[in-house]
Structure formats: C-alpha cells, structure tokens
Amino acid sequence: MKNIVTFILGGGKGTRIFPLTKSRSKPAIPIGGKYRIIDVPISNCINSNVLKIFVLTQFNSKSLNHHINNAYRFDHFSKSFVDILPAEQTHETEHWYQGTADAIRRSLKYLDSYPECDKVLILSGDQLYRMDFRDLYRSHMEQQAEVTIATCPVSLDSVSEFGIMKVQEKNGLHRITEFVEKPQDPVIIEDFRLPADIQQKTGFQDPGKQHLASMGIYLFNRDVLYRYLQETEDHDFGKEVIPRLISEREVVPYFFDGYWEDIGTIKAFHRANLDLLGKNPNFKLYEVNSPIYTNPRFLPPACIQGTLSNSIIADGATVLGGTITNSIIGLRSCIAANVNIEDTLIMGADWYESDLEKLNAATNNKIPLGIGEGSIIRNAIIDKNVRIGKNVRITNQNNHQNYDDPNGTYVIKDGIVVIPKGTVIIDNTEV
C-alpha cells in the first residue's frame, strides 16, 4: 500500500467528553487500561500496511505529541513514518483549523514529497474499531470510485449524531446519492431509512439499525481531493464537502459490519471501555493479525490479592484486596484493601510514589496516590493521578443524570461519575 498516505484528524476541544479533555486532546485519552485512543487508527494503518501517516493536532496536544513520539518510530531504511502536524500560523493564514476540511487543505503541501501516493486516506482520531484498509482500497478500485466513505448501520436514537446517507445500486455498483449531516427533522430521518433491498444485499438487516452513518473514514483519489479543496473554501467534510461532491463525483460507500464506537461523549467512552470486557467481548483488544500497538513502558506485572471478576488489570497495577467487578484498572494503579469497584474505569497513574513519599503522606495526613482502603466506586471514570482517601463512596447516591460539582471535584454525565485528573478526595467523602 505504498500509494496511500494517511491523515488522522486529532480532534477539537472535545467539550462533550470534558473533563477528560481538560488537559489533553480526545485522541490522547487513555482507553483499555494501557492504550490511548489514537493507538486504534494508527494500529489499523500499520496492520493494513499503510505506513505513511500524518497526525493533525491542535487542541491540548502536548500529551498526544509525547505519546506518538515515544510509541511510533520506524526504521531509517524505509519511507514509513508517523509524523505530527500541529496547527500553525503561516504567511497564508494566521487562524487555527476551521474544520476537518480546512485542516486537510492546509496540510496538503506536505504531500509534495510523496508523488507516488495517488490515494489519500482520512481518519478520525477518536474511534474504536478494527478495519483492514486494504479491503477498503479494493472496494474503492472495484467500484471505480473517486471518493469512498466507510459506513455502518446505526440505531434510530443515534441518527442525529452522525452524517447519514442514501445509497442506490446500479449495474451491481453502489453509489451515495444523498448525504445530510446530523439530521434533526423526523421527516428527513424517515426519508433516509435504508431500503429493504439494500439491507438484504449488504447484510445490514438488524431491525433496530436502519440508517447508514458515515464513519468519518474517507478514501480520496488524490487529484480529486487537491482540486476540490484548492478550488473551494469549505471547512467541514460532513457539512459541506461530501454533500457537494456527491452531485459531481463518483462517491461510493464501503459497507462495514464490524464493531465501531464513535467516542464523542462520556457515555460512549464508558461504554467503549466496558465493551472490552468478558469472555467474548464486543471488541477484542488483541487479534493475532491485527494487534493494537502502544508505547512500551517496561512495567512489572500486575499484583492482585483481591477478588477479580470480568475485569482488565493493566501492567504495574497493585490490588491489595477487595472486589473488582466488570472494570478496567489502568497502569500503575494502587488500590488498597477492602475496596469495592464495579462498572468503572480507573486510568491509573503516570508515576509510582516512592516509599518515602508514602511515609511522608501518612505522617502529614495526606492522601497517597490511588484508591484508599474501604472505598466503594460504581459506574464511574477515575482519571489519572487521582488520590482517593479511605472509606470514600462514589456511587452517585442522588441518582443525578447530569451534575457539575461546584468545587470541581467531580462531574456527572449520563449518570456516570467522572473524577478529573489529579483530583484529591478526602476520607469518608460521599458522591
């Protein structure tokens, strides 16, 4: 796949998933105990032998840049790379990226060094899925496409969150005929319902999922992308570029029937992590032919002395007792005795506290890094470097769906309690 270059969009402010984006970009959020979300699209590229990768960054990018620089280094004897392209002021523009299409437009100049690449793959940096882009490429070529958009079926209650498309078949080839971004009108939504004949031919016959959503994965012929972005000032692919291209170019769907989660909200992020659990998880972290890569940290194995059920424990974690059920315990997590954790993601820590630091904390009545003895945590997300004292209860006892603590100690979104990075929660606190 030497003729493909990839742009991975690093995302905007990620306001719907705040406070996880308080100090990092959305693709840099830890997932699955030891990975970052950005590891997913990069690993899909590597496993598909698509090895020319640009990652476009803009908002809170330090953590993401650090991770990519440490995790992805190819040898000096190939043209393979994962390069970071931060938003920058130039003589042509002094603005930040104005949208997805504007970000790609301002990065096209970096393709000049790769004239052999006649295809451009554009990916989102905040999704959980596993895709072989070689299959996407084959479909693109077989359908004589100029633009291919990966698509999957979604449920009616989530249609308004995505770009939705109509598809028609002619002479055995599929074409996208209409596209609308995040529709709200029930009449339009009903009009875009997937026809029965297309459902049958694609195999998308789940009665609860009868609309085709764009996955934000695009394969362009290079000349089409160049010409269009250079001749227009459109800022966004979903709102502007794709609807216009459909009427002018051969735009085709790539039907994807695997697991896909767009991690745009706290609820979606929490669900994506829990989907990794179980004997037959909805998404497997490890596949022989398509593993997910990340930064090797050379941490010791996890140490577990409690009861563990349907959970993932990452490298370097220490569990001194209690019960952990249906949860993910991240890197370097320190969990004291008699702790009960359920349906929770604990991201862990960026460092270990030394024995001296622990002794000083105990002497000065300070709370050490990790989860204190006797604490109960349910249906929550605990960000990195959090200090939770003894006998703390984080259970959303008032059953809030959405709530912002005035002191900034926690946030509740969709009934899920989120403890921001670096927060300290004193002994006997109840949330």
mmCIF file of C-alpha atoms in Angstrom, residues 8-310:
data_model
loop_
_atom_site.group_PDB
_atom_site.id
_atom_site.type_symbol
_atom_site.label_atom_id
_atom_site.label_comp_id
_atom_site.label_asym_id
_atom_site.label_seq_id
_atom_site.Cartn_x
_atom_site.Cartn_y
_atom_site.Cartn_z
ATOM 1 C CA ILE A 8 -5.551 11.311 11.099
ATOM 2 C CA LEU A 9 -7.565 14.199 12.487
ATOM 3 C CA GLY A 10 -6.610 14.917 16.089
ATOM 4 C CA GLY A 11 -9.950 16.425 17.079
ATOM 5 C CA GLY A 12 -11.166 19.704 18.510
ATOM 6 C CA LYS A 13 -11.884 20.719 22.083
ATOM 7 C CA GLY A 14 -13.940 17.630 22.904
ATOM 8 C CA THR A 15 -16.425 19.587 25.018
ATOM 9 C CA ARG A 16 -18.913 16.705 25.246
ATOM 10 C CA ILE A 17 -16.296 14.468 26.845
ATOM 11 C CA PHE A 18 -14.987 17.096 29.279
ATOM 12 C CA PRO A 19 -13.361 16.895 31.894
ATOM 13 C CA LEU A 20 -11.357 14.075 30.293
ATOM 14 C CA THR A 21 -10.172 16.683 27.769
ATOM 15 C CA LYS A 22 -9.289 19.288 30.402
ATOM 16 C CA SER A 23 -5.549 18.732 29.926
ATOM 17 C CA ARG A 24 -5.364 16.533 26.816
ATOM 18 C CA SER A 25 -6.902 16.128 23.375
ATOM 19 C CA LYS A 26 -9.558 13.483 22.814
ATOM 20 C CA PRO A 27 -7.266 11.044 20.931
ATOM 21 C CA ALA A 28 -4.847 11.136 23.891
ATOM 22 C CA ILE A 29 -7.423 9.872 26.409
ATOM 23 C CA PRO A 30 -6.361 6.514 27.910
ATOM 24 C CA ILE A 31 -8.535 3.528 26.972
ATOM 25 C CA GLY A 32 -8.485 -0.148 27.817
ATOM 26 C CA GLY A 33 -6.097 0.210 30.739
ATOM 27 C CA LYS A 34 -2.859 0.787 28.794
ATOM 28 C CA TYR A 35 -3.660 2.363 25.413
ATOM 29 C CA ARG A 36 -4.582 5.790 24.082
ATOM 30 C CA ILE A 37 -7.489 6.265 21.659
ATOM 31 C CA ILE A 38 -5.049 7.394 18.942
ATOM 32 C CA ASP A 39 -3.428 3.937 19.064
ATOM 33 C CA VAL A 40 -6.510 2.488 17.357
ATOM 34 C CA PRO A 41 -6.389 4.314 13.978
ATOM 35 C CA ILE A 42 -2.578 4.193 13.880
ATOM 36 C CA SER A 43 -2.607 0.432 14.566
ATOM 37 C CA ASN A 44 -5.252 -0.089 11.873
ATOM 38 C CA CYS A 45 -2.926 1.661 9.437
ATOM 39 C CA ILE A 46 0.129 -0.379 10.462
ATOM 40 C CA ASN A 47 -1.793 -3.661 10.265
ATOM 41 C CA SER A 48 -3.038 -2.667 6.805
ATOM 42 C CA ASN A 49 0.494 -1.846 5.616
ATOM 43 C CA VAL A 50 -0.444 1.830 5.277
ATOM 44 C CA LEU A 51 2.730 3.313 6.696
ATOM 45 C CA LYS A 52 2.797 6.988 5.706
ATOM 46 C CA ILE A 53 0.803 8.628 8.478
ATOM 47 C CA PHE A 54 0.312 12.266 9.422
ATOM 48 C CA VAL A 55 -1.498 13.114 12.686
ATOM 49 C CA LEU A 56 -3.033 16.595 12.683
ATOM 50 C CA THR A 57 -3.126 18.192 16.129
ATOM 51 C CA GLN A 58 -4.404 21.467 17.504
ATOM 52 C CA PHE A 59 -6.064 21.466 20.928
ATOM 53 C CA ASN A 60 -4.232 20.409 24.133
ATOM 54 C CA SER A 61 -1.770 18.465 22.002
ATOM 55 C CA LYS A 62 1.232 18.060 24.325
ATOM 56 C CA SER A 63 0.163 14.700 25.778
ATOM 57 C CA LEU A 64 -0.742 13.354 22.328
ATOM 58 C CA ASN A 65 2.537 14.508 20.798
ATOM 59 C CA HIS A 66 4.538 12.963 23.630
ATOM 60 C CA HIS A 67 2.760 9.628 23.268
ATOM 61 C CA ILE A 68 3.163 9.434 19.481
ATOM 62 C CA ASN A 69 6.834 10.385 19.617
ATOM 63 C CA ASN A 70 7.524 7.644 22.160
ATOM 64 C CA ALA A 71 5.335 4.927 20.649
ATOM 65 C CA TYR A 72 5.837 5.059 16.874
ATOM 66 C CA ARG A 73 9.309 5.021 15.391
ATOM 67 C CA PHE A 74 10.058 3.198 12.159
ATOM 68 C CA ASP A 75 13.467 2.268 10.838
ATOM 69 C CA HIS A 76 15.663 4.656 8.863
ATOM 70 C CA PHE A 77 15.685 2.498 5.735
ATOM 71 C CA SER A 78 12.084 2.929 4.648
ATOM 72 C CA LYS A 79 9.699 5.767 3.857
ATOM 73 C CA SER A 80 7.418 4.744 6.723
ATOM 74 C CA PHE A 81 6.571 7.381 9.324
ATOM 75 C CA VAL A 82 4.062 8.702 11.847
ATOM 76 C CA ASP A 83 4.533 12.477 11.804
ATOM 77 C CA ILE A 84 2.722 15.123 13.841
ATOM 78 C CA LEU A 85 1.387 18.185 12.011
ATOM 79 C CA PRO A 86 0.374 20.846 14.551
ATOM 80 C CA ALA A 87 -1.805 23.752 13.528
ATOM 81 C CA GLU A 88 0.482 26.651 12.726
ATOM 82 C CA GLN A 89 0.444 30.225 11.594
ATOM 83 C CA THR A 90 1.855 30.790 8.101
ATOM 84 C CA HIS A 91 2.138 33.610 5.613
ATOM 85 C CA GLU A 92 -1.109 32.345 4.067
ATOM 86 C CA THR A 93 -3.182 32.157 7.264
ATOM 87 C CA GLU A 94 -2.972 33.080 10.933
ATOM 88 C CA HIS A 95 -6.039 31.094 12.043
ATOM 89 C CA TRP A 96 -6.491 27.767 13.777
ATOM 90 C CA TYR A 97 -8.046 24.964 11.746
ATOM 91 C CA GLN A 98 -11.591 25.988 10.914
ATOM 92 C CA GLY A 99 -12.858 22.428 10.440
ATOM 93 C CA THR A 100 -11.901 18.991 9.174
ATOM 94 C CA ALA A 101 -11.621 20.002 5.517
ATOM 95 C CA ASP A 102 -9.693 23.167 6.364
ATOM 96 C CA ALA A 103 -7.203 21.087 8.379
ATOM 97 C CA ILE A 104 -6.573 18.795 5.398
ATOM 98 C CA ARG A 105 -6.401 21.730 2.955
ATOM 99 C CA ARG A 106 -3.659 23.393 4.989
ATOM 100 C CA SER A 107 -1.723 20.124 5.185
ATOM 101 C CA LEU A 108 -1.765 19.167 1.501
ATOM 102 C CA LYS A 109 1.628 20.820 0.980
ATOM 103 C CA TYR A 110 3.231 18.004 2.967
ATOM 104 C CA LEU A 111 2.217 15.520 0.260
ATOM 105 C CA ASP A 112 4.605 17.077 -2.246
ATOM 106 C CA SER A 113 7.381 14.780 -1.038
ATOM 107 C CA TYR A 114 5.283 11.706 -1.886
ATOM 108 C CA PRO A 115 4.355 11.917 -5.582
ATOM 109 C CA GLU A 116 3.926 8.126 -5.682
ATOM 110 C CA CYS A 117 0.841 8.414 -3.426
ATOM 111 C CA ASP A 118 -2.239 8.784 -5.581
ATOM 112 C CA LYS A 119 -4.713 7.983 -2.779
ATOM 113 C CA VAL A 120 -5.353 9.891 0.459
ATOM 114 C CA LEU A 121 -6.937 8.168 3.449
ATOM 115 C CA ILE A 122 -8.564 10.444 6.035
ATOM 116 C CA LEU A 123 -9.383 9.070 9.500
ATOM 117 C CA SER A 124 -10.802 10.309 12.784
ATOM 118 C CA GLY A 125 -8.579 10.042 15.823
ATOM 119 C CA ASP A 126 -11.341 9.279 18.340
ATOM 120 C CA GLN A 127 -12.992 5.999 17.328
ATOM 121 C CA LEU A 128 -12.756 2.384 18.471
ATOM 122 C CA TYR A 129 -12.851 -0.148 15.622
ATOM 123 C CA ARG A 130 -10.704 -2.594 13.700
ATOM 124 C CA MET A 131 -10.607 -2.251 9.909
ATOM 125 C CA ASP A 132 -8.341 -3.601 7.186
ATOM 126 C CA PHE A 133 -7.844 -0.631 4.890
ATOM 127 C CA ARG A 134 -6.690 -2.985 2.143
ATOM 128 C CA ASP A 135 -10.312 -4.130 1.835
ATOM 129 C CA LEU A 136 -11.413 -0.501 1.702
ATOM 130 C CA TYR A 137 -8.890 0.136 -1.067
ATOM 131 C CA ARG A 138 -10.028 -2.915 -3.062
ATOM 132 C CA SER A 139 -13.636 -1.772 -2.851
ATOM 133 C CA HIS A 140 -12.615 1.714 -3.972
ATOM 134 C CA MET A 141 -10.872 0.341 -7.060
ATOM 135 C CA GLU A 142 -13.538 -2.238 -7.949
ATOM 136 C CA GLN A 143 -16.294 0.383 -7.867
ATOM 137 C CA GLN A 144 -14.213 2.829 -9.922
ATOM 138 C CA ALA A 145 -14.703 5.370 -7.165
ATOM 139 C CA GLU A 146 -13.238 8.824 -6.800
ATOM 140 C CA VAL A 147 -14.265 9.031 -3.153
ATOM 141 C CA THR A 148 -15.167 6.155 -0.821
ATOM 142 C CA ILE A 149 -16.892 6.707 2.524
ATOM 143 C CA ALA A 150 -16.909 3.924 5.113
ATOM 144 C CA THR A 151 -20.394 3.427 6.526
ATOM 145 C CA CYS A 152 -22.154 1.276 9.080
ATOM 146 C CA PRO A 153 -25.768 0.958 10.287
ATOM 147 C CA VAL A 154 -26.843 2.895 13.395
ATOM 148 C CA SER A 155 -29.938 2.911 15.577
ATOM 149 C CA LEU A 156 -32.693 5.487 15.215
ATOM 150 C CA ASP A 157 -31.892 7.177 18.535
ATOM 151 C CA SER A 158 -28.342 7.963 17.404
ATOM 152 C CA VAL A 159 -29.057 9.113 13.821
ATOM 153 C CA SER A 160 -28.912 12.793 14.800
ATOM 154 C CA GLU A 161 -25.288 12.369 15.957
ATOM 155 C CA PHE A 162 -23.893 11.346 12.542
ATOM 156 C CA GLY A 163 -23.832 12.131 8.862
ATOM 157 C CA ILE A 164 -26.492 9.930 7.228
ATOM 158 C CA MET A 165 -26.535 8.803 3.619
ATOM 159 C CA LYS A 166 -28.771 7.333 0.920
ATOM 160 C CA VAL A 167 -27.388 4.566 -1.277
ATOM 161 C CA GLN A 168 -28.584 3.228 -4.621
ATOM 162 C CA GLU A 169 -27.406 0.267 -6.676
ATOM 163 C CA LYS A 170 -26.932 0.382 -10.428
ATOM 164 C CA ASN A 171 -25.367 -2.369 -12.535
ATOM 165 C CA GLY A 172 -24.020 -4.061 -9.440
ATOM 166 C CA LEU A 173 -22.306 -0.903 -8.164
ATOM 167 C CA HIS A 174 -23.386 1.208 -5.217
ATOM 168 C CA ARG A 175 -23.430 4.983 -5.218
ATOM 169 C CA ILE A 176 -24.155 7.507 -2.490
ATOM 170 C CA THR A 177 -26.921 9.743 -3.802
ATOM 171 C CA GLU A 178 -27.705 11.990 -0.819
ATOM 172 C CA PHE A 179 -25.990 12.964 2.414
ATOM 173 C CA VAL A 180 -27.157 15.001 5.396
ATOM 174 C CA GLU A 181 -25.093 15.889 8.465
ATOM 175 C CA LYS A 182 -26.676 15.237 11.884
ATOM 176 C CA PRO A 183 -30.347 15.474 10.797
ATOM 177 C CA GLN A 184 -32.925 16.584 13.369
ATOM 178 C CA ASP A 185 -36.084 16.670 11.257
ATOM 179 C CA PRO A 186 -38.098 13.409 11.702
ATOM 180 C CA VAL A 187 -39.302 13.634 8.102
ATOM 181 C CA ILE A 188 -35.739 13.711 6.769
ATOM 182 C CA ILE A 189 -34.671 10.936 9.118
ATOM 183 C CA GLU A 190 -37.512 8.718 7.932
ATOM 184 C CA ASP A 191 -36.718 9.524 4.297
ATOM 185 C CA PHE A 192 -33.146 8.288 4.814
ATOM 186 C CA ARG A 193 -34.211 4.901 6.175
ATOM 187 C CA LEU A 194 -32.283 2.082 4.468
ATOM 188 C CA PRO A 195 -34.428 0.393 1.752
ATOM 189 C CA ALA A 196 -35.192 -3.305 2.169
ATOM 190 C CA ASP A 197 -33.300 -4.348 -0.976
ATOM 191 C CA ILE A 198 -30.120 -2.574 0.164
ATOM 192 C CA GLN A 199 -30.493 -4.101 3.632
ATOM 193 C CA GLN A 200 -30.649 -7.564 2.114
ATOM 194 C CA LYS A 201 -27.706 -7.116 -0.245
ATOM 195 C CA THR A 202 -25.452 -5.539 2.372
ATOM 196 C CA GLY A 203 -26.433 -7.909 5.158
ATOM 197 C CA PHE A 204 -27.461 -4.964 7.350
ATOM 198 C CA GLN A 205 -30.768 -6.459 8.460
ATOM 199 C CA ASP A 206 -30.865 -5.535 12.133
ATOM 200 C CA PRO A 207 -34.381 -4.061 12.565
ATOM 201 C CA GLY A 208 -33.014 -1.649 15.161
ATOM 202 C CA LYS A 209 -30.380 -0.205 12.806
ATOM 203 C CA GLN A 210 -31.858 1.032 9.555
ATOM 204 C CA HIS A 211 -29.823 4.137 8.784
ATOM 205 C CA LEU A 212 -26.364 4.304 7.226
ATOM 206 C CA ALA A 213 -23.954 6.573 9.084
ATOM 207 C CA SER A 214 -20.672 7.954 7.837
ATOM 208 C CA MET A 215 -17.813 6.640 9.966
ATOM 209 C CA GLY A 216 -15.671 9.684 9.172
ATOM 210 C CA ILE A 217 -13.327 7.435 7.175
ATOM 211 C CA TYR A 218 -12.675 8.677 3.626
ATOM 212 C CA LEU A 219 -10.508 7.392 0.788
ATOM 213 C CA PHE A 220 -9.921 10.045 -1.896
ATOM 214 C CA ASN A 221 -8.252 9.972 -5.247
ATOM 215 C CA ARG A 222 -5.506 12.482 -4.674
ATOM 216 C CA ASP A 223 -6.301 14.681 -7.668
ATOM 217 C CA VAL A 224 -9.961 14.951 -6.645
ATOM 218 C CA LEU A 225 -9.073 15.989 -3.103
ATOM 219 C CA TYR A 226 -6.487 18.504 -4.306
ATOM 220 C CA ARG A 227 -8.721 20.068 -6.903
ATOM 221 C CA TYR A 228 -11.733 20.351 -4.662
ATOM 222 C CA LEU A 229 -10.006 21.765 -1.585
ATOM 223 C CA GLN A 230 -7.958 24.220 -3.615
ATOM 224 C CA GLU A 231 -10.979 25.499 -5.526
ATOM 225 C CA THR A 232 -13.279 25.971 -2.523
ATOM 226 C CA GLU A 233 -13.161 27.374 0.985
ATOM 227 C CA ASP A 234 -15.365 24.719 2.565
ATOM 228 C CA HIS A 235 -14.374 23.993 6.155
ATOM 229 C CA ASP A 236 -16.055 20.692 7.018
ATOM 230 C CA PHE A 237 -16.283 17.351 5.210
ATOM 231 C CA GLY A 238 -19.649 16.269 6.588
ATOM 232 C CA LYS A 239 -21.463 19.595 6.341
ATOM 233 C CA GLU A 240 -20.040 20.885 3.063
ATOM 234 C CA VAL A 241 -17.550 18.770 1.122
ATOM 235 C CA ILE A 242 -19.330 15.418 0.939
ATOM 236 C CA PRO A 243 -22.828 16.753 0.037
ATOM 237 C CA ARG A 244 -21.347 18.763 -2.829
ATOM 238 C CA LEU A 245 -19.058 16.002 -4.109
ATOM 239 C CA ILE A 246 -21.963 13.548 -4.354
ATOM 240 C CA SER A 247 -23.508 15.596 -7.144
ATOM 241 C CA GLU A 248 -20.218 15.990 -9.014
ATOM 242 C CA ARG A 249 -18.122 12.847 -8.458
ATOM 243 C CA GLU A 250 -18.322 9.084 -8.125
ATOM 244 C CA VAL A 251 -18.816 8.785 -4.370
ATOM 245 C CA VAL A 252 -19.381 5.244 -3.115
ATOM 246 C CA PRO A 253 -19.974 3.529 0.240
ATOM 247 C CA TYR A 254 -17.787 0.933 1.902
ATOM 248 C CA PHE A 255 -20.097 -1.233 3.982
ATOM 249 C CA PHE A 256 -18.567 -2.081 7.358
ATOM 250 C CA ASP A 257 -20.252 -4.648 9.596
ATOM 251 C CA GLY A 258 -17.772 -4.824 12.484
ATOM 252 C CA TYR A 259 -17.689 -3.129 15.860
ATOM 253 C CA TRP A 260 -17.456 0.663 15.724
ATOM 254 C CA GLU A 261 -17.836 3.205 18.506
ATOM 255 C CA ASP A 262 -17.518 6.927 17.947
ATOM 256 C CA ILE A 263 -16.106 8.183 21.254
ATOM 257 C CA GLY A 264 -17.715 11.588 21.402
ATOM 258 C CA THR A 265 -19.359 11.573 24.834
ATOM 259 C CA ILE A 266 -18.705 10.356 28.384
ATOM 260 C CA LYS A 267 -21.406 7.724 27.925
ATOM 261 C CA ALA A 268 -19.855 6.433 24.692
ATOM 262 C CA PHE A 269 -16.379 6.381 26.232
ATOM 263 C CA HIS A 270 -17.563 4.482 29.302
ATOM 264 C CA ARG A 271 -19.456 2.017 27.097
ATOM 265 C CA ALA A 272 -16.457 1.513 24.791
ATOM 266 C CA ASN A 273 -14.252 0.537 27.730
ATOM 267 C CA LEU A 274 -16.779 -1.898 29.172
ATOM 268 C CA ASP A 275 -17.189 -3.403 25.685
ATOM 269 C CA LEU A 276 -13.612 -4.667 26.047
ATOM 270 C CA LEU A 277 -14.565 -6.970 28.919
ATOM 271 C CA GLY A 278 -15.816 -10.537 29.070
ATOM 272 C CA LYS A 279 -15.048 -13.926 27.607
ATOM 273 C CA ASN A 280 -16.396 -12.813 24.225
ATOM 274 C CA PRO A 281 -16.083 -9.012 24.316
ATOM 275 C CA ASN A 282 -17.780 -6.784 21.759
ATOM 276 C CA PHE A 283 -14.302 -5.569 20.823
ATOM 277 C CA LYS A 284 -11.189 -7.676 21.304
ATOM 278 C CA LEU A 285 -8.083 -5.801 22.294
ATOM 279 C CA TYR A 286 -5.926 -8.494 20.785
ATOM 280 C CA GLU A 287 -6.172 -10.185 17.400
ATOM 281 C CA VAL A 288 -3.260 -12.252 16.100
ATOM 282 C CA ASN A 289 -3.107 -10.481 12.743
ATOM 283 C CA SER A 290 -4.146 -7.018 13.904
ATOM 284 C CA PRO A 291 -2.887 -6.118 17.379
ATOM 285 C CA ILE A 292 -3.180 -2.647 18.860
ATOM 286 C CA TYR A 293 0.203 -1.030 19.363
ATOM 287 C CA THR A 294 1.182 1.486 22.010
ATOM 288 C CA ASN A 295 4.129 2.874 23.929
ATOM 289 C CA PRO A 296 6.162 0.072 25.590
ATOM 290 C CA ARG A 297 6.615 1.062 29.226
ATOM 291 C CA PHE A 298 8.514 -1.937 30.665
ATOM 292 C CA LEU A 299 6.377 -2.085 33.801
ATOM 293 C CA PRO A 300 6.173 -5.101 36.133
ATOM 294 C CA PRO A 301 3.195 -7.490 36.001
ATOM 295 C CA ALA A 302 0.085 -6.590 37.967
ATOM 296 C CA CYS A 303 -0.132 -7.782 41.584
ATOM 297 C CA ILE A 304 -3.617 -8.900 42.688
ATOM 298 C CA GLN A 305 -4.648 -10.040 46.151
ATOM 299 C CA GLY A 306 -8.382 -9.396 45.976
ATOM 300 C CA THR A 307 -11.281 -10.963 44.082
ATOM 301 C CA LEU A 308 -11.359 -10.198 40.380
ATOM 302 C CA SER A 309 -14.312 -10.802 38.027
ATOM 303 C CA ASN A 310 -14.706 -9.895 34.342
#
